[in-house]
Each structure stands twice: as C-alpha cells, then as structure tokens.
C-alpha cells in the first residue's frame, strides 16, 4: 500500500495542517516537479475518504510534464463547444496551453457511480469532495499548495469523455498542485471569522 513520503520539514500536526491549507494562486507556484511517490501518497490519502455504502466513487486523472498539453487541448475544445463551435480558437488554445504550464501537476476529478447505483448521486459527490479535501490536506502537509477549480469547461461532458471517465460520470472539476515559492516560510496566510458566529448550541429542552 502506498504511504505518504516523509516530508523534508517536520510534519505539521493535524489541526495546524487544516488551518494552514490555502488556496494558492498559480503565480505563487514554483515550476519544480512533484515526484511520483509524493503524488501517489496524496492520492492514497484521498482514497481513505468516507463514502456511504463503501462505494468509493472518486476518480482522478493526473497530468504532469508534456501530458498537461492533453488537458489544455481538452479544455480548449470544451470551451469551444460551450460557445457552439466545433474547434477551439487558436488564441484560446495557446492561452490554455500556457496556463497548464503554470502548475506542475493538474488533477481532473469525477464521481463515478456504479452501473447499478446504490446511493443517490449527491452522496457520491459528497464523498468525492471529502476525497479532494483529504488530498489537499495531505498536500499541505508536504508543503504543496493547491486550488480546486470547477469552471464550465472542466465540467463539460466532452471533458469527461475525452479523458476516459466512465459514461455517467459526474465531473467535479480539477485541482492544480505545486510547491509554493519562494519557500515554506512564505506560505499564504489565511483568515476566518470566529466559529462562534456559525454555530448554535442546543443543550437543554426548553421549558424543563
């Protein structure tokens, strides 16, 4: 079974990892590649997400190196189809190819229910969202930034079909991954409103 490689820096405790997971802009990423063992470890973390009925519906396609051009062409074609065109505009394709080069790793995400689904689609999608969160938290523990994108081209049926997802798959967008520049000390800061503003406590039955 794949395991998470040992980080080069001391590992973060779980709550710190959760607090420090950030959406990282493409401009903040290093071009450095992420090794296959590290990526396999992140996917292994995703694979341990909960799923109702143990359906494990998460599916991923990982693009690195020159493989990113395949994703770029697929997304450009899906963008054209959204506009009622059959072929991507050359300028759009060039822009998409350049964009895919800004992160060393891209991951397409889908929920693939079984041929005879045991659970409603929304529960399968929730399970995939848990898998993606696992992956992003594991990435943070390795000093890797991430962002989850769900724009129209990434959700288009052409994208699903072109990338080999099963018929009936529900596209869940895509992630990019990359080490943050210039280093771990420059990790993007986050901010949240107090959790007390978002929680109500019910501890006693009224009137008793």
Coordinates of N, CA and C in Angstrom, one line a residue:
X1 N 0.8 -1.2 0.0 CA 0.0 0.0 0.0 C 0.9 1.2 0.0
X2 N 0.6 2.2 -0.9 CA 1.4 3.4 -0.9 C 1.3 4.2 0.4
X3 N 2.3 4.9 0.8 CA 2.3 5.7 2.0 C 2.8 7.1 1.7
X4 N 2.4 8.0 2.5 CA 2.9 9.4 2.4 C 4.4 9.4 2.6
X5 N 5.2 9.9 1.7 CA 6.7 10.1 1.9 C 6.9 11.0 3.1
X6 N 8.1 10.8 3.7 CA 8.5 11.6 4.8 C 8.8 13.0 4.3
X7 N 8.1 14.1 4.9 CA 8.3 15.4 4.5 C 9.8 15.8 4.7
X8 N 10.3 16.8 4.0 CA 11.7 17.3 4.2 C 11.7 18.1 5.4
X9 N 10.6 18.8 5.8 CA 10.5 19.5 7.0 C 9.7 18.7 8.1
X10 N 9.8 19.1 9.4 CA 9.0 18.4 10.4 C 7.5 18.4 10.0
X11 N 6.8 17.3 10.1 CA 5.4 17.3 9.8 C 4.5 18.2 10.7
X12 N 3.5 18.7 10.1 CA 2.6 19.5 10.9 C 1.6 18.6 11.6
X13 N 1.1 19.1 12.8 CA 0.0 18.3 13.4 C -1.3 18.5 12.6
X14 N -2.3 17.7 12.9 CA -3.5 17.7 12.0 C -4.2 19.1 12.0
X15 N -4.4 19.6 13.2 CA -5.2 20.9 13.3 C -4.4 22.0 12.6
X16 N -3.1 22.0 12.7 CA -2.3 23.1 12.0 C -2.4 22.9 10.5
X17 N -2.3 21.6 10.1 CA -2.5 21.3 8.6 C -3.8 21.8 8.1
X18 N -4.9 21.6 8.9 CA -6.2 22.0 8.5 C -6.2 23.6 8.4
X19 N -5.7 24.2 9.4 CA -5.7 25.7 9.5 C -4.9 26.3 8.4
X20 N -3.8 25.6 8.0 CA -2.9 26.2 7.0 C -3.1 25.8 5.6
X21 N -4.1 25.0 5.3 CA -4.4 24.6 3.9 C -5.0 25.9 3.3
X22 N -4.4 26.3 2.2 CA -4.7 27.5 1.5 C -5.0 27.2 0.0
X23 N -5.9 28.1 -0.5 CA -6.0 28.1 -2.0 C -4.8 29.0 -2.5
X24 N -4.0 28.5 -3.3 CA -2.7 29.1 -3.7 C -2.9 29.5 -5.2
X25 N -2.6 30.8 -5.5 CA -2.7 31.2 -6.9 C -1.6 30.6 -7.8
X26 N -1.9 30.4 -9.1 CA -0.9 29.9 -10.0 C 0.4 30.7 -9.9
X27 N 0.3 32.0 -9.8 CA 1.5 32.9 -9.8 C 2.4 32.6 -8.6
X28 N 1.9 31.9 -7.6 CA 2.7 31.7 -6.4 C 3.4 30.3 -6.4
X29 N 3.3 29.6 -7.5 CA 3.8 28.2 -7.5 C 5.2 28.2 -8.2
X30 N 6.1 27.3 -7.6 CA 7.3 27.1 -8.3 C 7.1 26.1 -9.5
X31 N 8.0 26.2 -10.5 CA 7.9 25.2 -11.6 C 8.3 23.8 -11.3
X32 N 8.9 23.6 -10.1 CA 9.5 22.4 -9.7 C 8.5 21.2 -9.8
X33 N 8.9 20.1 -10.3 CA 8.1 18.9 -10.5 C 7.8 18.3 -9.1
X34 N 6.7 17.6 -9.0 CA 6.4 16.8 -7.8 C 6.6 15.4 -8.1
X35 N 7.4 14.7 -7.3 CA 7.7 13.3 -7.6 C 6.5 12.4 -7.6
X36 N 6.6 11.3 -8.4 CA 5.6 10.3 -8.5 C 5.2 9.7 -7.1
X37 N 6.2 9.3 -6.3 CA 5.9 8.8 -5.0 C 5.1 9.8 -4.1
X38 N 5.4 11.1 -4.2 CA 4.7 12.1 -3.4 C 3.2 12.1 -3.9
X39 N 3.1 12.2 -5.2 CA 1.7 12.3 -5.8 C 0.9 11.0 -5.4
X40 N 1.5 9.9 -5.5 CA 0.8 8.6 -5.1 C 0.4 8.7 -3.6
X41 N 1.3 9.3 -2.8 CA 0.9 9.4 -1.4 C -0.3 10.3 -1.2
X42 N -0.4 11.4 -2.0 CA -1.5 12.3 -1.9 C -2.8 11.6 -2.3
X43 N -2.7 10.8 -3.4 CA -3.9 10.1 -3.9 C -4.3 9.0 -2.9
X44 N -3.3 8.4 -2.2 CA -3.6 7.4 -1.2 C -4.4 8.0 -0.1
X45 N -4.0 9.3 0.3 CA -4.8 10.0 1.3 C -6.2 10.2 0.8
X46 N -6.4 10.6 -0.4 CA -7.7 10.8 -1.0 C -8.5 9.5 -0.9
X47 N -7.9 8.4 -1.1 CA -8.6 7.1 -1.2 C -9.1 6.6 0.1
X48 N -8.8 7.3 1.2 CA -9.3 6.9 2.5 C -10.4 7.8 3.0
X49 N -11.0 8.5 2.0 CA -12.2 9.4 2.3 C -13.4 8.4 2.7
X50 N -14.4 9.0 3.4 CA -15.6 8.2 3.7 C -16.5 8.2 2.5
X51 N -17.2 7.1 2.4 CA -18.3 7.0 1.3 C -19.4 6.1 1.9
X52 N -20.6 6.6 1.7 CA -21.8 5.9 2.2 C -21.9 4.6 1.4
X53 N -22.0 3.5 2.0 CA -22.1 2.2 1.3 C -20.8 1.7 0.8
X54 N -19.7 2.4 1.2 CA -18.3 2.0 0.7 C -18.2 1.9 -0.8
X55 N -18.9 2.9 -1.4 CA -18.9 2.9 -2.9 C -17.6 3.4 -3.5
X56 N -16.8 4.2 -2.8 CA -15.5 4.7 -3.3 C -15.6 5.3 -4.7
X57 N -16.4 6.3 -4.9 CA -16.7 6.8 -6.3 C -15.7 7.8 -6.8
X58 N -14.7 8.1 -6.1 CA -13.7 9.2 -6.6 C -12.9 8.6 -7.7
X59 N -12.7 9.4 -8.7 CA -11.8 9.0 -9.8 C -11.0 10.2 -10.2
X60 N -9.7 10.0 -10.5 CA -8.7 11.0 -10.8 C -8.0 10.7 -12.1
X61 N -7.7 11.7 -12.8 CA -6.7 11.6 -13.9 C -5.7 12.7 -13.7
X62 N -4.4 12.3 -13.6 CA -3.3 13.2 -13.2 C -2.5 13.5 -14.4
X63 N -2.2 14.8 -14.6 CA -1.4 15.3 -15.8 C -0.2 16.0 -15.3
X64 N 1.0 15.5 -15.8 CA 2.3 16.1 -15.5 C 3.1 16.2 -16.7
X65 N 4.2 17.0 -16.7 CA 5.0 17.1 -17.9 C 4.3 17.5 -19.1
X66 N 4.7 16.8 -20.2 CA 4.0 17.1 -21.5 C 2.6 16.6 -21.5
X67 N 2.2 15.8 -20.6 CA 0.8 15.4 -20.5 C -0.2 16.5 -20.3
X68 N 0.3 17.6 -19.7 CA -0.5 18.8 -19.4 C -1.1 19.4 -20.7
X69 N -0.4 19.1 -21.8 CA -0.9 19.7 -23.1 C -2.2 19.0 -23.5
X70 N -2.4 17.7 -23.2 CA -3.6 16.9 -23.5 C -4.8 17.6 -22.7
X71 N -4.5 17.9 -21.5 CA -5.6 18.6 -20.7 C -5.9 19.9 -21.3
X72 N -4.9 20.7 -21.7 CA -5.1 22.0 -22.3 C -6.0 21.9 -23.5
X73 N -5.7 21.0 -24.4 CA -6.4 20.8 -25.6 C -7.9 20.4 -25.3
X74 N -8.0 19.5 -24.4 CA -9.4 19.1 -24.0 C -10.2 20.2 -23.5
X75 N -9.6 21.0 -22.6 CA -10.4 22.1 -22.0 C -10.7 23.2 -23.1
X76 N -9.8 23.4 -24.0 CA -10.0 24.4 -25.0 C -11.1 24.0 -25.9
X77 N -11.2 22.7 -26.2 CA -12.2 22.1 -27.1 C -13.6 22.2 -26.3
X78 N -13.6 21.9 -25.1 CA -14.8 22.0 -24.3 C -15.3 23.5 -24.2
X79 N -14.4 24.4 -24.1 CA -14.7 25.8 -24.1 C -15.3 26.2 -25.5
X80 N -14.8 25.7 -26.6 CA -15.4 26.0 -27.9 C -16.8 25.4 -28.0
X81 N -17.0 24.2 -27.5 CA -18.3 23.6 -27.6 C -19.3 24.4 -26.8
X82 N -18.9 24.9 -25.7 CA -19.8 25.8 -24.9 C -20.3 27.0 -25.7
X83 N -19.4 27.4 -26.6 CA -19.8 28.6 -27.4 C -20.4 28.2 -28.8
X84 N -20.7 26.9 -28.9 CA -21.4 26.5 -30.1 C -20.4 26.3 -31.3
X85 N -19.1 26.2 -31.0 CA -18.1 25.9 -32.0 C -17.6 24.5 -31.9
X86 N -17.0 24.0 -33.0 CA -16.6 22.6 -33.0 C -15.1 22.5 -32.8
X87 N -14.3 23.6 -33.0 CA -12.9 23.6 -32.8 C -12.5 24.8 -32.0
X88 N -11.5 24.7 -31.1 CA -11.1 25.8 -30.3 C -10.4 26.9 -31.1
X89 N -10.6 28.1 -30.7 CA -9.9 29.2 -31.3 C -8.4 29.1 -31.1
X90 N -7.6 29.3 -32.0 CA -6.1 29.1 -31.8 C -5.6 30.0 -30.7
X91 N -6.1 31.2 -30.5 CA -5.6 32.0 -29.4 C -6.0 31.4 -28.0
X92 N -7.3 30.9 -28.0 CA -7.7 30.3 -26.7 C -6.9 29.0 -26.4
X93 N -6.6 28.3 -27.4 CA -5.8 27.1 -27.2 C -4.4 27.5 -26.7
X94 N -3.8 28.5 -27.3 CA -2.4 28.9 -26.9 C -2.5 29.4 -25.4
X95 N -3.5 30.1 -25.1 CA -3.6 30.6 -23.7 C -3.8 29.4 -22.7
X96 N -4.6 28.4 -23.2 CA -4.8 27.3 -22.3 C -3.5 26.5 -22.1
X97 N -2.8 26.3 -23.2 CA -1.5 25.6 -23.1 C -0.6 26.3 -22.2
X98 N -0.5 27.6 -22.2 CA 0.3 28.4 -21.3 C -0.1 28.3 -19.9
X99 N -1.4 28.3 -19.7 CA -2.0 28.2 -18.3 C -1.6 26.9 -17.7
X100 N -1.7 25.8 -18.4 CA -1.4 24.5 -17.9 C 0.0 24.3 -17.5
X101 N 0.9 25.2 -18.1 CA 2.3 25.1 -17.8 C 2.6 25.8 -16.4
X102 N 1.7 26.6 -15.9 CA 1.9 27.3 -14.7 C 1.9 26.5 -13.4
X103 N 1.4 25.3 -13.5 CA 1.4 24.4 -12.3 C 2.0 23.1 -12.8
X104 N 2.9 22.4 -12.0 CA 3.5 21.2 -12.5 C 2.6 20.0 -12.5
X105 N 1.4 20.1 -11.8 CA 0.5 18.9 -11.7 C -0.9 19.5 -11.8
X106 N -1.7 18.8 -12.6 CA -3.2 19.1 -12.7 C -3.9 17.7 -12.5
X107 N -5.0 17.8 -11.8 CA -5.7 16.5 -11.5 C -7.2 16.8 -11.8
X108 N -7.7 16.0 -12.8 CA -9.2 16.1 -13.1 C -9.9 15.1 -12.1
X109 N -11.1 15.6 -11.6 CA -11.8 14.8 -10.6 C -13.2 14.5 -11.1
X110 N -13.7 13.3 -10.8 CA -15.0 12.9 -11.1 C -15.6 12.0 -10.1
X111 N -16.9 11.9 -10.0 CA -17.6 10.9 -9.3 C -18.1 9.9 -10.3
X112 N -17.8 8.6 -10.1 CA -18.3 7.6 -11.0 C -19.1 6.6 -10.2
X113 N -20.5 6.8 -10.3 CA -21.3 5.8 -9.6 C -21.2 4.5 -10.4
X114 N -21.6 3.4 -9.7 CA -21.5 2.1 -10.3 C -22.7 2.0 -11.3
X115 N -22.6 0.9 -12.1 CA -23.6 0.7 -13.1 C -25.0 0.5 -12.5
X116 N -25.1 0.0 -11.3 CA -26.3 -0.1 -10.6 C -26.1 0.7 -9.3
X117 N -26.3 2.0 -9.4 CA -26.0 2.8 -8.2 C -26.8 2.4 -6.9
X118 N -26.0 2.4 -5.8 CA -26.6 2.0 -4.5 C -27.0 3.3 -3.8
X119 N -26.4 4.4 -4.1 CA -26.6 5.7 -3.4 C -27.0 6.8 -4.4
X120 N -27.7 7.8 -3.9 CA -28.0 8.9 -4.8 C -26.8 9.6 -5.2
X121 N -26.8 10.3 -6.4 CA -25.6 11.0 -6.9 C -25.0 12.0 -6.0
X122 N -25.9 12.7 -5.3 CA -25.4 13.8 -4.4 C -24.5 13.2 -3.3
X123 N -24.8 12.0 -2.8 CA -24.0 11.3 -1.8 C -22.6 10.9 -2.4
X124 N -22.6 10.5 -3.6 CA -21.4 10.1 -4.3 C -20.5 11.4 -4.4
X125 N -21.1 12.5 -4.8 CA -20.4 13.8 -5.0 C -19.8 14.2 -3.6
X126 N -20.6 14.1 -2.6 CA -20.1 14.5 -1.2 C -18.9 13.6 -0.9
X127 N -18.9 12.4 -1.2 CA -17.8 11.5 -0.9 C -16.5 12.0 -1.7
X128 N -16.7 12.4 -3.0 CA -15.6 12.8 -3.7 C -15.1 14.1 -3.2
X129 N -15.9 15.0 -2.7 CA -15.5 16.2 -2.0 C -14.6 15.9 -0.8
X130 N -15.0 14.9 -0.1 CA -14.2 14.5 1.1 C -12.8 14.0 0.6
X131 N -12.8 13.3 -0.5 CA -11.5 12.8 -1.0 C -10.6 13.9 -1.5
X132 N -11.2 14.9 -2.1 CA -10.4 16.1 -2.5 C -9.9 16.8 -1.3
X133 N -10.7 17.0 -0.3 CA -10.2 17.6 0.9 C -9.0 16.8 1.5
X134 N -9.1 15.5 1.6 CA -8.0 14.7 2.1 C -6.8 15.0 1.3
X135 N -6.9 15.0 0.0 CA -5.8 15.2 -0.9 C -5.1 16.6 -0.7
X136 N -6.0 17.6 -0.5 CA -5.4 19.0 -0.3 C -4.7 19.1 1.0
X137 N -5.3 18.4 2.1 CA -4.7 18.5 3.4 C -3.3 17.7 3.3
X138 N -3.3 16.6 2.7 CA -2.1 15.8 2.6 C -1.0 16.6 1.8
X139 N -1.5 17.4 0.8 CA -0.6 18.2 0.0 C 0.0 19.3 0.9
X140 N -0.8 19.9 1.7 CA -0.3 21.0 2.7 C 0.8 20.4 3.6
X141 N 0.5 19.2 4.1 CA 1.5 18.5 5.0 C 2.8 18.3 4.3
X142 N 2.8 18.3 2.9 CA 4.1 18.1 2.2 C 4.6 19.4 1.7
X143 N 4.0 20.6 2.1 CA 4.5 21.9 1.6 C 4.0 22.2 0.2
X144 N 2.9 21.6 -0.2 CA 2.4 21.7 -1.6 C 1.1 22.5 -1.5
X145 N 1.0 23.6 -2.4 CA -0.2 24.4 -2.5 C -1.1 23.7 -3.5
X146 N -2.4 24.1 -3.4 CA -3.4 23.6 -4.3 C -4.5 24.6 -4.5
X147 N -5.3 24.3 -5.5 CA -6.6 25.0 -5.7 C -7.5 24.1 -6.5
X148 N -8.8 24.1 -6.0 CA -9.8 23.3 -6.6 C -10.7 24.2 -7.5
X149 N -10.8 23.9 -8.8 CA -11.5 24.7 -9.8 C -12.7 23.9 -10.4
X150 N -13.8 24.6 -10.5 CA -14.9 23.9 -11.1 C -15.6 24.8 -12.2
X151 N -14.8 25.2 -13.2 CA -15.3 26.1 -14.2 C -16.0 25.3 -15.3
X152 N -16.8 25.9 -16.2 CA -17.6 25.2 -17.1 C -16.9 24.2 -18.0
X153 N -15.7 24.5 -18.6 CA -15.0 23.5 -19.4 C -14.6 22.3 -18.6
X154 N -14.3 22.4 -17.3 CA -13.8 21.3 -16.6 C -15.0 20.3 -16.3
X155 N -16.2 20.9 -16.3 CA -17.4 20.1 -16.0 C -18.1 19.6 -17.3
X156 N -17.7 19.9 -18.4 CA -18.4 19.6 -19.7 C -18.3 18.1 -20.0
X157 N -19.4 17.6 -20.6 CA -19.3 16.2 -21.0 C -18.2 15.8 -21.9
X158 N -17.8 16.7 -22.8 CA -16.6 16.4 -23.7 C -15.4 16.2 -22.9
X159 N -15.2 16.9 -21.8 CA -14.0 16.7 -20.9 C -14.1 15.3 -20.3
X160 N -15.2 14.9 -19.8 CA -15.3 13.6 -19.3 C -15.0 12.5 -20.3
X161 N -15.6 12.6 -21.5 CA -15.5 11.6 -22.5 C -14.0 11.6 -23.0
X162 N -13.5 12.7 -23.3 CA -12.1 12.8 -23.9 C -11.1 12.3 -22.9
X163 N -11.3 12.4 -21.6 CA -10.3 11.9 -20.6 C -10.5 10.5 -20.1
X164 N -11.5 9.9 -20.7 CA -11.7 8.5 -20.4 C -12.5 8.1 -19.1
X165 N -13.2 9.1 -18.6 CA -14.1 8.8 -17.5 C -15.3 8.0 -18.0
X166 N -15.9 7.2 -17.1 CA -16.9 6.3 -17.5 C -18.2 7.1 -17.8
X167 N -19.0 6.5 -18.7 CA -20.3 7.1 -19.1 C -21.1 7.3 -17.8
X168 N -21.7 8.5 -17.7 CA -22.5 8.8 -16.5 C -21.7 9.4 -15.3
X169 N -20.4 9.5 -15.5 CA -19.5 10.2 -14.5 C -20.0 11.6 -14.3
X170 N -19.9 12.0 -13.1 CA -20.2 13.4 -12.7 C -18.9 14.2 -12.5
X171 N -18.6 15.1 -13.4 CA -17.4 15.8 -13.3 C -17.4 16.8 -12.1
X172 N -16.3 16.8 -11.4 CA -16.2 17.6 -10.1 C -15.1 18.6 -10.2
X173 N -14.7 19.0 -11.5 CA -13.7 20.0 -11.6 C -12.3 19.4 -11.6
X174 N -11.3 20.3 -11.3 CA -9.9 19.9 -11.3 C -9.1 20.7 -10.2
X175 N -8.0 20.1 -9.9 CA -7.1 20.7 -9.0 C -5.8 21.0 -9.7
X176 N -5.1 22.0 -9.2 CA -3.6 22.1 -9.6 C -2.8 22.0 -8.3
X177 N -1.6 21.5 -8.4 CA -0.7 21.3 -7.3 C 0.7 21.9 -7.6
X178 N 1.3 22.4 -6.6 CA 2.7 22.9 -6.8 C 3.3 23.4 -5.5
X179 N 4.6 23.3 -5.5 CA 5.3 23.8 -4.3 C 5.2 25.4 -4.4
X180 N 5.1 26.0 -3.2 CA 4.9 27.4 -3.1 C 6.3 28.1 -3.1
X181 N 6.4 29.2 -3.8 CA 7.6 30.0 -3.8 C 7.5 31.2 -2.9
X182 N 8.6 31.7 -2.4 CA 9.9 31.1 -2.5 C 10.2 30.0 -1.6
X183 N 9.3 29.8 -0.5 CA 9.6 28.7 0.4 C 8.5 28.6 1.4
X184 N 8.6 27.5 2.3 CA 7.6 27.3 3.3 C 7.3 28.5 4.2
X185 N 8.3 29.3 4.5 CA 8.1 30.4 5.4 C 7.2 31.5 4.8
X186 N 7.0 31.4 3.5 CA 6.1 32.3 2.8 C 4.8 31.8 2.4
X187 N 4.4 30.8 3.2 CA 3.1 30.1 2.9 C 2.0 31.2 3.1
X188 N 1.0 31.2 2.2 CA -0.1 32.2 2.2 C -0.8 32.2 3.5
X189 N -1.1 33.4 4.1 CA -1.8 33.4 5.4 C -3.3 33.3 5.1
X190 N -4.0 32.8 6.1 CA -5.5 32.7 5.9 C -6.2 33.5 7.0
X191 N -7.5 33.5 6.9 CA -8.3 34.3 7.8 C -9.7 33.7 7.8
X192 N -10.3 33.5 9.0 CA -11.6 33.0 9.2 C -12.4 33.9 10.2
X193 N -13.7 34.1 10.0 CA -14.5 34.7 11.1 C -14.6 33.7 12.2
X194 N -14.9 34.1 13.5 CA -15.0 33.2 14.6 C -16.0 32.1 14.3
X195 N -15.7 30.9 14.7 CA -16.6 29.8 14.5 C -17.9 30.0 15.4
X196 N -17.8 30.8 16.4 CA -19.0 31.1 17.3 C -20.1 31.8 16.5
X197 N -19.7 32.4 15.4 CA -20.8 33.1 14.6 C -21.5 32.1 13.7
X198 N -21.1 30.9 13.6 CA -21.6 29.9 12.7 C -22.2 28.7 13.4
X199 N -22.3 28.7 14.7 CA -22.7 27.6 15.5 C -23.8 28.0 16.5
X200 N -24.9 27.2 16.6 CA -25.8 27.3 17.7 C -25.8 26.0 18.5
X201 N -25.8 26.2 19.8 CA -25.8 25.1 20.8 C -27.2 24.9 21.3
X202 N -27.6 23.6 21.3 CA -28.9 23.3 22.0 C -28.6 22.2 23.0
X203 N -28.6 22.6 24.2 CA -28.2 21.7 25.3 C -29.3 21.3 26.3
X204 N -30.3 22.1 26.3 CA -31.4 21.9 27.3 C -32.8 22.0 26.5
X205 N -33.7 21.1 26.9 CA -35.0 21.1 26.3 C -35.8 22.3 26.9
X206 N -36.3 23.3 26.0 CA -37.0 24.4 26.5 C -38.2 24.0 27.4
X207 N -38.3 24.8 28.5 CA -39.5 24.6 29.4 C -39.2 23.6 30.5
X208 N -38.1 22.9 30.5 CA -37.8 21.9 31.5 C -36.8 22.5 32.5

